[in-house]
Amino acid sequence: MTLEAVLSRIDETLPDSCERLMELMRIPSISTDPAFDADCAQAANWLVQELKSLGFSASSRPTPGHPMVLGRHAGPGRHILFYGHYDVQPVDPLELWERDPFEPQIEETPKGRVIRGRGAGDDKGQLMTFLEACRAWKDVHGTLPGNLTIFFEGEEESGSPSLIPFLKENREELAADLALICDTCMFADEVPAIVTMLRGLAKIEFTIRAANKDLHSGMFGGVAINPIRVITKILGGLQDDQGRVTLPGFYDDVAELPEAVAAQWQGLGFDHAAFLGGVGLTTPAGEVDRTPLEQIWSRPTAEINGIWGGYTGAGFKTVLPAEASAKVSFRLVSEQDPDKILASFKAWIEAQLPPDCELVWTAPNGSPAAVMEITDPAFEAAREALSEEWERPAAFIGSGGSIPVAGYFKDILGMDAMLVGFGKDDDQIHSPNEKYDLQSFHKGIRSWARVLERIAG
């Protein structure tokens, strides 16, 4: 029996596939809120039952947080591990949703039919593309495709606190030849992509304190130090006029983009005007000597994600605040070390602190960048399979975001990860009215069937 029979089976059973996805989406598996702990466990158990129905040996594994789900099918060929996460983001602000976020439906939109609801695109719809491909393959061939391990996490949307210990404790069971991760987007609506480069992330929060209480600006203004003025002056110097980050040593471990990769990216025809125009902007604001795609995919950044202090309620209150706070994050590339970057940032802030001010640091956290070794023949085989399904050449691309698990697989389990996703930029993941394009779901299932035929044997 041929691949065409599997693809036909996928087409015939698409309504059933959609209903299974929406059944999983009805479970409010919000990992960051303890009120939904039981729902996270329910989602894990639902996936265990689905895996068993497909012929995997499967179980829900306890952690100090939410369960991990493992499924195993021993077969011939290369050992492939597939990763996804079943937890979802909170739904706030609820009033901005057009319907109950956990009552998914298929909707008609000006851009086509979509599956609407929390988790549709991140990541329940994505992980189900792989399971449905396996289901169709088994329906046609009577067995699953190759030598597979399934690994579903339940804490990705809440920082993955249990992930590293779990990987280390179960290293032998999880080790495979190659990992597949389905938690990314296509390059464009009809252009599939394999992400080969992920930026890392370092983040920290700090407070500058001065007087022992808020002060009257008429009595103390001019003579007393104002923490908001201090924090804005310091952070205002985080980039220079050329868009470069000013921290000492920030670029020491940043490698230049290989010429071949730069040429391939240039050939993608990225329209930065349309990209920025979609969010009401016009002009790239990063390093002036770098292309917009380089700025997004292969250059490091420093961003102020939040800043607050003083009175921010209705009306006016003329105070000098006793303290001001900020959240700052860095997207990292190449060999940049999150700990080294955060240490440089702390030293940079401390060196500029005026008298009568003290610093309080909280919540440091980071993960390095990840670069995949695409000389593995599986990457080109997958690219060809995706190109056949979408009838457009699939692209090797970078990603401005951070998916730490890809780096953990490399560092802890010793394997590269291939990141293939079928999301779209307007899927509104993490936002109200999240969706997943029905065509993306359908063609995503077909894509995995094609990829598995080429790399799992």
Short mmCIF file of C-alpha atoms in Angstrom, two decimals:
data_model
loop_
_atom_site.label_atom_id
_atom_site.label_comp_id
_atom_site.label_asym_id
_atom_site.label_seq_id
_atom_site.Cartn_x
_atom_site.Cartn_y
_atom_site.Cartn_z
CA MET A 1 0.00 0.00 0.00
CA THR A 2 1.24 3.45 -0.89
CA LEU A 3 1.49 6.85 0.74
CA GLU A 4 -1.45 7.94 -1.41
CA ALA A 5 -3.69 5.54 0.49
CA VAL A 6 -2.61 7.17 3.78
CA LEU A 7 -3.25 10.65 2.38
CA SER A 8 -6.69 9.60 1.16
CA ARG A 9 -7.48 8.19 4.59
CA ILE A 10 -6.49 11.54 6.15
CA ASP A 11 -8.84 13.36 3.77
CA GLU A 12 -11.74 10.99 4.43
CA THR A 13 -11.46 11.16 8.22
CA LEU A 14 -10.78 14.90 8.63
CA PRO A 15 -14.15 15.54 10.40
CA ASP A 16 -13.28 12.87 12.98
CA SER A 17 -9.81 14.36 13.41
CA CYS A 18 -11.33 17.80 14.03
CA GLU A 19 -13.73 16.41 16.61
CA ARG A 20 -10.90 14.67 18.50
CA LEU A 21 -8.93 17.93 18.54
CA MET A 22 -11.92 19.86 19.86
CA GLU A 23 -12.50 17.21 22.52
CA LEU A 24 -8.96 17.81 23.79
CA MET A 25 -9.47 21.58 23.54
CA ARG A 26 -12.53 21.38 25.79
CA ILE A 27 -10.25 20.43 28.68
CA PRO A 28 -9.08 23.73 30.30
CA SER A 29 -5.49 22.61 30.92
CA ILE A 30 -4.12 25.98 32.12
CA SER A 31 -0.81 25.03 33.71
CA THR A 32 0.05 28.29 35.45
CA ASP A 33 -3.10 28.38 37.65
CA PRO A 34 -3.39 25.76 40.43
CA ALA A 35 -7.18 25.92 40.10
CA PHE A 36 -6.78 23.91 36.89
CA ASP A 37 -4.47 21.19 38.20
CA ALA A 38 -7.15 18.52 37.85
CA ASP A 39 -7.83 19.63 34.29
CA CYS A 40 -4.15 19.30 33.39
CA ALA A 41 -4.19 15.76 34.77
CA GLN A 42 -7.34 15.07 32.76
CA ALA A 43 -5.69 16.29 29.55
CA ALA A 44 -2.67 14.06 30.22
CA ASN A 45 -4.91 11.05 30.79
CA TRP A 46 -6.89 11.84 27.62
CA LEU A 47 -3.68 11.77 25.61
CA VAL A 48 -2.57 8.53 27.25
CA GLN A 49 -5.81 6.86 26.15
CA GLU A 50 -5.42 8.22 22.61
CA LEU A 51 -1.87 6.90 22.39
CA LYS A 52 -2.95 3.49 23.64
CA SER A 53 -5.74 3.39 21.07
CA LEU A 54 -3.09 3.91 18.38
CA GLY A 55 -0.95 1.04 19.61
CA PHE A 56 1.58 2.92 21.74
CA SER A 57 2.45 1.74 25.23
CA ALA A 58 1.69 4.94 27.12
CA SER A 59 1.52 6.39 30.62
CA SER A 60 1.14 9.63 32.53
CA ARG A 61 4.27 10.28 34.58
CA PRO A 62 4.01 12.36 37.77
CA THR A 63 6.29 15.33 38.38
CA PRO A 64 6.37 17.96 41.15
CA GLY A 65 4.13 19.95 38.79
CA HIS A 66 1.93 18.61 35.99
CA PRO A 67 2.26 15.13 34.47
CA MET A 68 4.42 14.25 31.50
CA VAL A 69 2.97 11.86 28.93
CA LEU A 70 5.17 9.21 27.33
CA GLY A 71 4.24 6.85 24.54
CA ARG A 72 6.46 4.21 22.91
CA HIS A 73 6.24 2.09 19.80
CA ALA A 74 9.30 -0.02 19.03
CA GLY A 75 9.71 -0.60 15.33
CA PRO A 76 12.29 -0.73 12.56
CA GLY A 77 14.37 2.19 11.45
CA ARG A 78 15.61 5.37 13.01
CA HIS A 79 14.36 6.21 16.51
CA ILE A 80 12.27 9.41 16.33
CA LEU A 81 10.99 11.35 19.36
CA PHE A 82 8.02 13.67 18.87
CA TYR A 83 7.47 16.50 21.39
CA GLY A 84 4.44 18.72 22.03
CA HIS A 85 2.74 20.29 25.03
CA TYR A 86 -0.85 19.88 26.17
CA ASP A 87 -1.03 22.83 28.56
CA VAL A 88 -2.40 26.20 27.47
CA GLN A 89 -2.20 29.87 28.41
CA PRO A 90 -4.76 31.56 30.69
CA VAL A 91 -7.71 33.09 28.84
CA ASP A 92 -7.72 36.55 30.42
CA PRO A 93 -9.15 39.02 29.52
CA LEU A 94 -12.21 36.81 29.18
CA GLU A 95 -14.47 39.67 28.05
CA LEU A 96 -12.51 39.95 24.79
CA TRP A 97 -13.42 36.42 23.71
CA GLU A 98 -16.29 36.13 21.28
CA ARG A 99 -17.31 32.77 22.76
CA ASP A 100 -16.32 30.44 25.60
CA PRO A 101 -12.60 29.73 25.01
CA PHE A 102 -13.10 26.09 26.00
CA GLU A 103 -16.09 25.46 23.74
CA PRO A 104 -14.26 25.28 20.39
CA GLN A 105 -16.04 25.54 17.08
CA ILE A 106 -15.22 25.63 13.40
CA GLU A 107 -15.86 29.13 12.06
CA GLU A 108 -16.08 30.67 8.63
CA THR A 109 -13.80 33.73 8.34
CA PRO A 110 -12.78 36.00 5.45
CA LYS A 111 -9.54 33.99 5.26
CA GLY A 112 -11.20 30.58 5.34
CA ARG A 113 -12.39 28.08 7.94
CA VAL A 114 -10.68 28.04 11.33
CA ILE A 115 -10.87 26.07 14.57
CA ARG A 116 -11.50 28.67 17.28
CA GLY A 117 -10.65 28.19 20.98
CA ARG A 118 -7.83 28.20 23.51
CA GLY A 119 -5.09 25.78 22.56
CA ALA A 120 -6.16 25.55 18.91
CA GLY A 121 -2.80 26.71 17.60
CA ASP A 122 -0.62 26.45 20.71
CA ASP A 123 -0.16 23.56 20.96
CA LYS A 124 -3.05 21.11 20.89
CA GLY A 125 -3.80 21.55 17.21
CA GLN A 126 -0.14 21.16 16.36
CA LEU A 127 0.47 18.00 18.38
CA MET A 128 -2.73 16.43 17.07
CA THR A 129 -1.48 16.79 13.48
CA PHE A 130 1.18 14.22 14.31
CA LEU A 131 -1.14 11.84 16.15
CA GLU A 132 -3.68 11.97 13.33
CA ALA A 133 -0.95 11.20 10.79
CA CYS A 134 0.00 8.17 12.88
CA ARG A 135 -3.67 7.14 13.09
CA ALA A 136 -4.15 7.24 9.31
CA TRP A 137 -0.88 5.38 8.78
CA LYS A 138 -1.99 2.60 11.11
CA ASP A 139 -5.47 2.44 9.55
CA VAL A 140 -3.89 1.78 6.16
CA HIS A 141 -0.79 -0.25 7.04
CA GLY A 142 -1.94 -1.95 10.22
CA THR A 143 1.03 -0.66 12.20
CA LEU A 144 2.61 2.60 13.23
CA PRO A 145 5.32 4.20 11.09
CA GLY A 146 8.70 3.19 12.43
CA ASN A 147 10.40 3.49 15.78
CA LEU A 148 8.60 6.24 17.72
CA THR A 149 8.57 7.84 21.14
CA ILE A 150 5.94 10.45 22.00
CA PHE A 151 6.65 13.02 24.71
CA PHE A 152 3.99 15.52 25.78
CA GLU A 153 4.75 18.14 28.43
CA GLY A 154 2.21 19.83 30.71
CA GLU A 155 4.16 22.89 31.88
CA GLU A 156 5.50 24.59 28.75
CA GLU A 157 3.26 27.63 29.23
CA SER A 158 4.38 28.05 32.85
CA GLY A 159 8.16 27.92 32.46
CA SER A 160 8.72 24.12 32.33
CA PRO A 161 9.96 23.84 35.94
CA SER A 162 9.87 20.02 35.87
CA LEU A 163 11.32 19.54 32.40
CA ILE A 164 15.07 19.52 32.99
CA PRO A 165 14.91 17.17 36.02
CA PHE A 166 12.57 14.86 34.09
CA LEU A 167 14.87 14.75 31.05
CA LYS A 168 17.87 13.97 33.26
CA GLU A 169 16.07 11.31 35.27
CA ASN A 170 14.67 9.62 32.15
CA ARG A 171 17.61 10.20 29.80
CA GLU A 172 17.92 6.59 28.64
CA GLU A 173 14.20 6.19 27.98
CA LEU A 174 13.91 9.47 26.06
CA ALA A 175 17.13 9.36 24.04
CA ALA A 176 16.50 8.99 20.31
CA ASP A 177 18.24 9.71 17.02
CA LEU A 178 16.23 12.83 16.22
CA ALA A 179 13.53 14.92 17.90
CA LEU A 180 10.56 16.44 16.09
CA ILE A 181 8.93 19.53 17.61
CA CYS A 182 5.64 20.92 16.33
CA ASP A 183 5.27 24.31 18.03
CA THR A 184 6.30 26.79 15.33
CA CYS A 185 4.84 28.65 12.35
CA MET A 186 5.15 28.53 8.60
CA PHE A 187 7.19 31.21 6.85
CA ALA A 188 4.09 32.52 5.07
CA ASP A 189 0.49 31.35 4.70
CA GLU A 190 1.29 28.77 2.02
CA VAL A 191 5.05 28.40 2.58
CA PRO A 192 6.07 25.61 4.99
CA ALA A 193 9.25 25.94 7.00
CA ILE A 194 11.74 24.05 9.12
CA VAL A 195 13.18 26.17 11.92
CA THR A 196 16.91 25.54 12.25
CA MET A 197 17.87 28.43 14.52
CA LEU A 198 16.21 29.54 17.76
CA ARG A 199 17.13 32.54 19.85
CA GLY A 200 17.71 32.00 23.55
CA LEU A 201 16.23 34.11 26.32
CA ALA A 202 17.50 35.76 29.49
CA LYS A 203 15.17 37.78 31.70
CA ILE A 204 15.31 39.59 34.99
CA GLU A 205 13.28 41.98 37.13
CA PHE A 206 14.68 44.64 39.44
CA THR A 207 13.61 47.48 41.73
CA ILE A 208 15.42 50.70 42.58
CA ARG A 209 14.55 51.99 46.05
CA ALA A 210 15.33 55.43 47.48
CA ALA A 211 13.35 57.25 50.19
CA ASN A 212 11.62 55.22 52.88
CA LYS A 213 8.19 56.40 51.66
CA ASP A 214 6.55 58.29 48.80
CA LEU A 215 7.31 62.00 49.06
CA HIS A 216 5.37 65.21 48.36
CA SER A 217 6.82 66.61 45.13
CA GLY A 218 6.33 70.17 46.30
CA MET A 219 8.25 69.70 49.53
CA PHE A 220 10.92 67.27 48.24
CA GLY A 221 10.95 67.79 44.46
CA GLY A 222 14.40 68.77 43.20
CA VAL A 223 16.27 67.77 46.33
CA ALA A 224 15.20 64.12 46.72
CA ILE A 225 16.23 61.45 44.23
CA ASN A 226 13.38 60.09 42.08
CA PRO A 227 13.71 56.34 41.34
CA ILE A 228 11.62 56.63 38.16
CA ARG A 229 14.01 59.24 36.80
CA VAL A 230 16.95 57.01 37.73
CA ILE A 231 15.56 53.86 36.15
CA THR A 232 14.47 55.57 32.92
CA LYS A 233 17.81 57.35 32.54
CA ILE A 234 19.75 54.13 32.95
CA LEU A 235 17.53 51.97 30.75
CA GLY A 236 17.37 54.70 28.11
CA GLY A 237 21.03 53.96 27.43
CA LEU A 238 20.53 50.25 26.82
CA GLN A 239 20.82 50.80 23.04
CA ASP A 240 22.83 53.36 21.10
CA ASP A 241 21.59 55.40 18.13
CA GLN A 242 22.59 52.58 15.75
CA GLY A 243 20.38 50.06 17.53
CA ARG A 244 23.28 48.20 19.17
CA VAL A 245 23.10 47.03 22.77
CA THR A 246 25.59 48.89 24.96
CA LEU A 247 26.32 46.25 27.62
CA PRO A 248 30.05 45.50 27.86
CA GLY A 249 30.88 42.21 26.15
CA PHE A 250 27.34 41.74 24.85
CA TYR A 251 28.46 40.75 21.34
CA ASP A 252 31.55 38.76 22.33
CA ASP A 253 29.92 35.37 21.63
CA VAL A 254 27.79 36.38 18.63
CA ALA A 255 28.81 34.67 15.38
CA GLU A 256 28.25 36.18 11.98
CA LEU A 257 25.55 34.56 9.85
CA PRO A 258 27.09 32.15 7.30
CA GLU A 259 27.00 33.59 3.79
CA ALA A 260 25.01 30.64 2.42
CA VAL A 261 22.34 31.05 5.07
CA ALA A 262 22.20 34.81 4.55
CA ALA A 263 21.74 34.28 0.81
CA GLN A 264 18.95 31.76 1.36
CA TRP A 265 17.13 34.13 3.70
CA GLN A 266 17.51 36.95 1.20
CA GLY A 267 15.88 34.76 -1.41
CA LEU A 268 12.76 34.33 0.73
CA GLY A 269 11.55 37.77 -0.32
CA PHE A 270 10.59 38.85 3.19
CA ASP A 271 8.44 42.00 3.05
CA HIS A 272 9.32 43.90 6.22
CA ALA A 273 6.97 46.74 5.30
CA ALA A 274 4.01 44.35 5.25
CA PHE A 275 5.28 42.60 8.38
CA LEU A 276 5.48 45.85 10.35
CA GLY A 277 2.41 47.32 8.66
CA GLY A 278 0.32 44.52 10.11
CA VAL A 279 0.93 45.94 13.59
CA GLY A 280 0.74 49.61 12.61
CA LEU A 281 4.48 50.27 12.25
CA THR A 282 6.69 51.28 9.32
CA THR A 283 10.41 51.29 10.14
CA PRO A 284 12.77 48.56 11.45
CA ALA A 285 14.17 49.72 14.79
CA GLY A 286 17.06 47.29 15.33
CA GLU A 287 20.69 47.42 14.25
CA VAL A 288 20.82 49.70 11.23
CA ASP A 289 23.42 47.60 9.38
CA ARG A 290 21.36 44.37 9.54
CA THR A 291 18.46 43.22 7.39
CA PRO A 292 15.05 42.92 9.05
CA LEU A 293 15.20 39.10 8.91
CA GLU A 294 18.63 39.15 10.56
CA GLN A 295 17.25 41.42 13.26
CA ILE A 296 14.44 38.94 13.96
CA TRP A 297 16.21 35.60 13.56
CA SER A 298 19.96 35.89 14.11
CA ARG A 299 20.76 39.02 16.13
CA PRO A 300 20.50 39.47 19.90
CA THR A 301 18.22 42.03 21.49
CA ALA A 302 17.64 43.88 24.75
CA GLU A 303 14.08 44.92 25.54
CA ILE A 304 12.30 46.66 28.40
CA ASN A 305 9.15 44.58 28.85
CA GLY A 306 7.59 46.51 31.71
CA ILE A 307 8.31 49.54 33.86
CA TRP A 308 6.33 51.00 36.74
CA GLY A 309 6.41 53.15 39.86
CA GLY A 310 4.62 56.00 41.57
CA TYR A 311 0.92 56.69 41.14
CA THR A 312 -0.74 55.22 38.03
CA GLY A 313 -4.43 55.42 38.96
CA ALA A 314 -7.10 57.83 37.73
CA GLY A 315 -6.47 61.51 38.19
CA PHE A 316 -3.18 62.89 39.48
CA LYS A 317 -1.11 62.43 42.60
CA THR A 318 2.00 64.57 42.80
CA VAL A 319 4.39 62.23 44.54
CA LEU A 320 8.02 61.29 44.27
CA PRO A 321 7.83 57.49 44.42
CA ALA A 322 9.90 55.57 46.93
CA GLU A 323 10.72 52.92 44.32
CA ALA A 324 10.50 52.03 40.64
CA SER A 325 10.71 48.64 38.94
CA ALA A 326 11.36 47.16 35.52
CA LYS A 327 11.36 43.85 33.68
CA VAL A 328 14.11 43.43 31.08
CA SER A 329 14.74 40.55 28.69
CA PHE A 330 17.42 39.62 26.18
CA ARG A 331 16.99 37.41 23.12
CA LEU A 332 20.25 35.55 22.65
CA VAL A 333 22.01 33.98 19.68
CA SER A 334 25.06 31.82 18.88
CA GLU A 335 27.09 31.04 22.00
CA GLN A 336 25.78 33.81 24.25
CA ASP A 337 25.53 32.58 27.84
CA PRO A 338 22.38 33.73 29.68
CA ASP A 339 24.19 33.84 33.04
CA LYS A 340 27.04 35.90 31.57
CA ILE A 341 24.62 38.36 29.94
CA LEU A 342 22.60 38.81 33.13
CA ALA A 343 25.78 39.31 35.18
CA SER A 344 26.93 41.98 32.72
CA PHE A 345 23.54 43.69 32.92
CA LYS A 346 23.54 43.71 36.72
CA ALA A 347 27.06 45.14 36.84
CA TRP A 348 26.08 47.77 34.26
CA ILE A 349 23.06 48.89 36.31
CA GLU A 350 25.00 48.89 39.58
CA ALA A 351 27.79 51.02 38.09
CA GLN A 352 25.27 53.75 37.23
CA LEU A 353 23.35 53.78 40.50
CA PRO A 354 23.46 57.22 42.19
CA PRO A 355 23.77 57.81 45.94
CA ASP A 356 20.76 57.05 48.17
CA CYS A 357 19.55 54.28 45.86
CA GLU A 358 19.61 50.54 46.39
CA LEU A 359 18.88 47.64 44.04
CA VAL A 360 16.70 44.60 44.63
CA TRP A 361 16.98 41.84 42.01
CA THR A 362 14.35 39.16 41.43
CA ALA A 363 13.38 36.44 38.95
CA PRO A 364 16.57 35.84 36.90
CA ASN A 365 16.00 33.14 34.31
CA GLY A 366 17.52 32.11 31.01
CA SER A 367 18.17 29.55 28.31
CA PRO A 368 20.73 29.62 25.48
CA ALA A 369 20.12 29.75 21.75
CA ALA A 370 19.88 26.55 19.72
CA VAL A 371 21.25 25.90 16.23
CA MET A 372 20.34 22.65 14.47
CA GLU A 373 22.76 20.54 12.43
CA ILE A 374 20.99 20.45 9.08
CA THR A 375 23.64 18.27 7.44
CA ASP A 376 21.58 15.36 8.82
CA PRO A 377 19.88 13.94 5.68
CA ALA A 378 16.55 13.91 7.52
CA PHE A 379 16.35 17.70 7.26
CA GLU A 380 16.55 17.73 3.46
CA ALA A 381 14.20 14.75 3.23
CA ALA A 382 11.66 16.56 5.39
CA ARG A 383 12.07 19.75 3.37
CA GLU A 384 11.30 17.85 0.17
CA ALA A 385 8.26 16.19 1.76
CA LEU A 386 6.86 19.51 2.93
CA SER A 387 7.46 21.07 -0.48
CA GLU A 388 5.49 18.28 -2.14
CA GLU A 389 2.49 18.70 0.15
CA TRP A 390 2.27 22.50 0.01
CA GLU A 391 3.42 22.75 -3.62
CA ARG A 392 5.76 25.55 -2.58
CA PRO A 393 9.47 25.17 -1.73
CA ALA A 394 9.84 24.71 2.02
CA ALA A 395 12.32 27.06 3.67
CA PHE A 396 14.99 26.59 6.31
CA ILE A 397 14.37 29.57 8.59
CA GLY A 398 15.32 31.07 11.92
CA SER A 399 12.96 32.02 14.68
CA GLY A 400 12.92 35.13 16.80
CA GLY A 401 11.24 33.23 19.60
CA SER A 402 12.69 30.81 22.11
CA ILE A 403 11.80 27.13 22.50
CA PRO A 404 14.17 26.00 25.24
CA VAL A 405 13.27 22.32 24.94
CA ALA A 406 15.15 22.14 21.63
CA GLY A 407 18.36 23.15 23.42
CA TYR A 408 17.65 20.78 26.30
CA PHE A 409 17.25 17.86 23.89
CA LYS A 410 20.66 18.68 22.46
CA ASP A 411 22.44 19.29 25.77
CA ILE A 412 20.81 16.58 27.90
CA LEU A 413 19.74 13.90 25.41
CA GLY A 414 22.44 14.50 22.79
CA MET A 415 20.13 14.85 19.78
CA ASP A 416 19.17 17.60 17.38
CA ALA A 417 15.60 18.72 16.95
CA MET A 418 13.70 19.40 13.74
CA LEU A 419 11.09 22.11 14.31
CA VAL A 420 8.18 21.90 11.89
CA GLY A 421 4.96 23.79 12.60
CA PHE A 422 1.88 24.80 10.69
CA GLY A 423 0.81 27.89 12.61
CA LYS A 424 0.20 31.29 11.07
CA ASP A 425 1.25 34.69 12.36
CA ASP A 426 -2.36 35.72 12.91
CA ASP A 427 -3.41 32.66 14.93
CA GLN A 428 -3.67 34.86 18.05
CA ILE A 429 -1.91 32.34 20.26
CA HIS A 430 -1.73 33.57 23.88
CA SER A 431 -4.45 36.11 23.00
CA PRO A 432 -8.26 36.10 23.06
CA ASN A 433 -9.99 34.30 20.17
CA GLU A 434 -7.06 31.98 19.41
CA LYS A 435 -7.51 29.97 16.23
CA TYR A 436 -5.92 27.34 14.01
CA ASP A 437 -6.51 27.42 10.28
CA LEU A 438 -8.43 24.32 9.23
CA GLN A 439 -6.34 23.98 6.08
CA SER A 440 -3.18 24.13 8.21
CA PHE A 441 -4.54 21.37 10.42
CA HIS A 442 -5.51 19.21 7.42
CA LYS A 443 -2.32 19.77 5.45
CA GLY A 444 -0.28 19.48 8.64
CA ILE A 445 -1.54 15.92 9.10
CA ARG A 446 -0.76 15.12 5.47
CA SER A 447 2.67 16.74 5.84
CA TRP A 448 3.62 14.55 8.79
CA ALA A 449 2.55 11.45 6.88
CA ARG A 450 4.89 12.44 4.05
CA VAL A 451 7.73 13.30 6.44
CA LEU A 452 7.39 10.04 8.36
CA GLU A 453 7.52 8.03 5.14
CA ARG A 454 10.89 9.59 4.36
CA ILE A 455 12.65 9.74 7.72
CA ALA A 456 11.16 6.99 9.90
CA GLY A 457 12.23 4.05 7.80
#
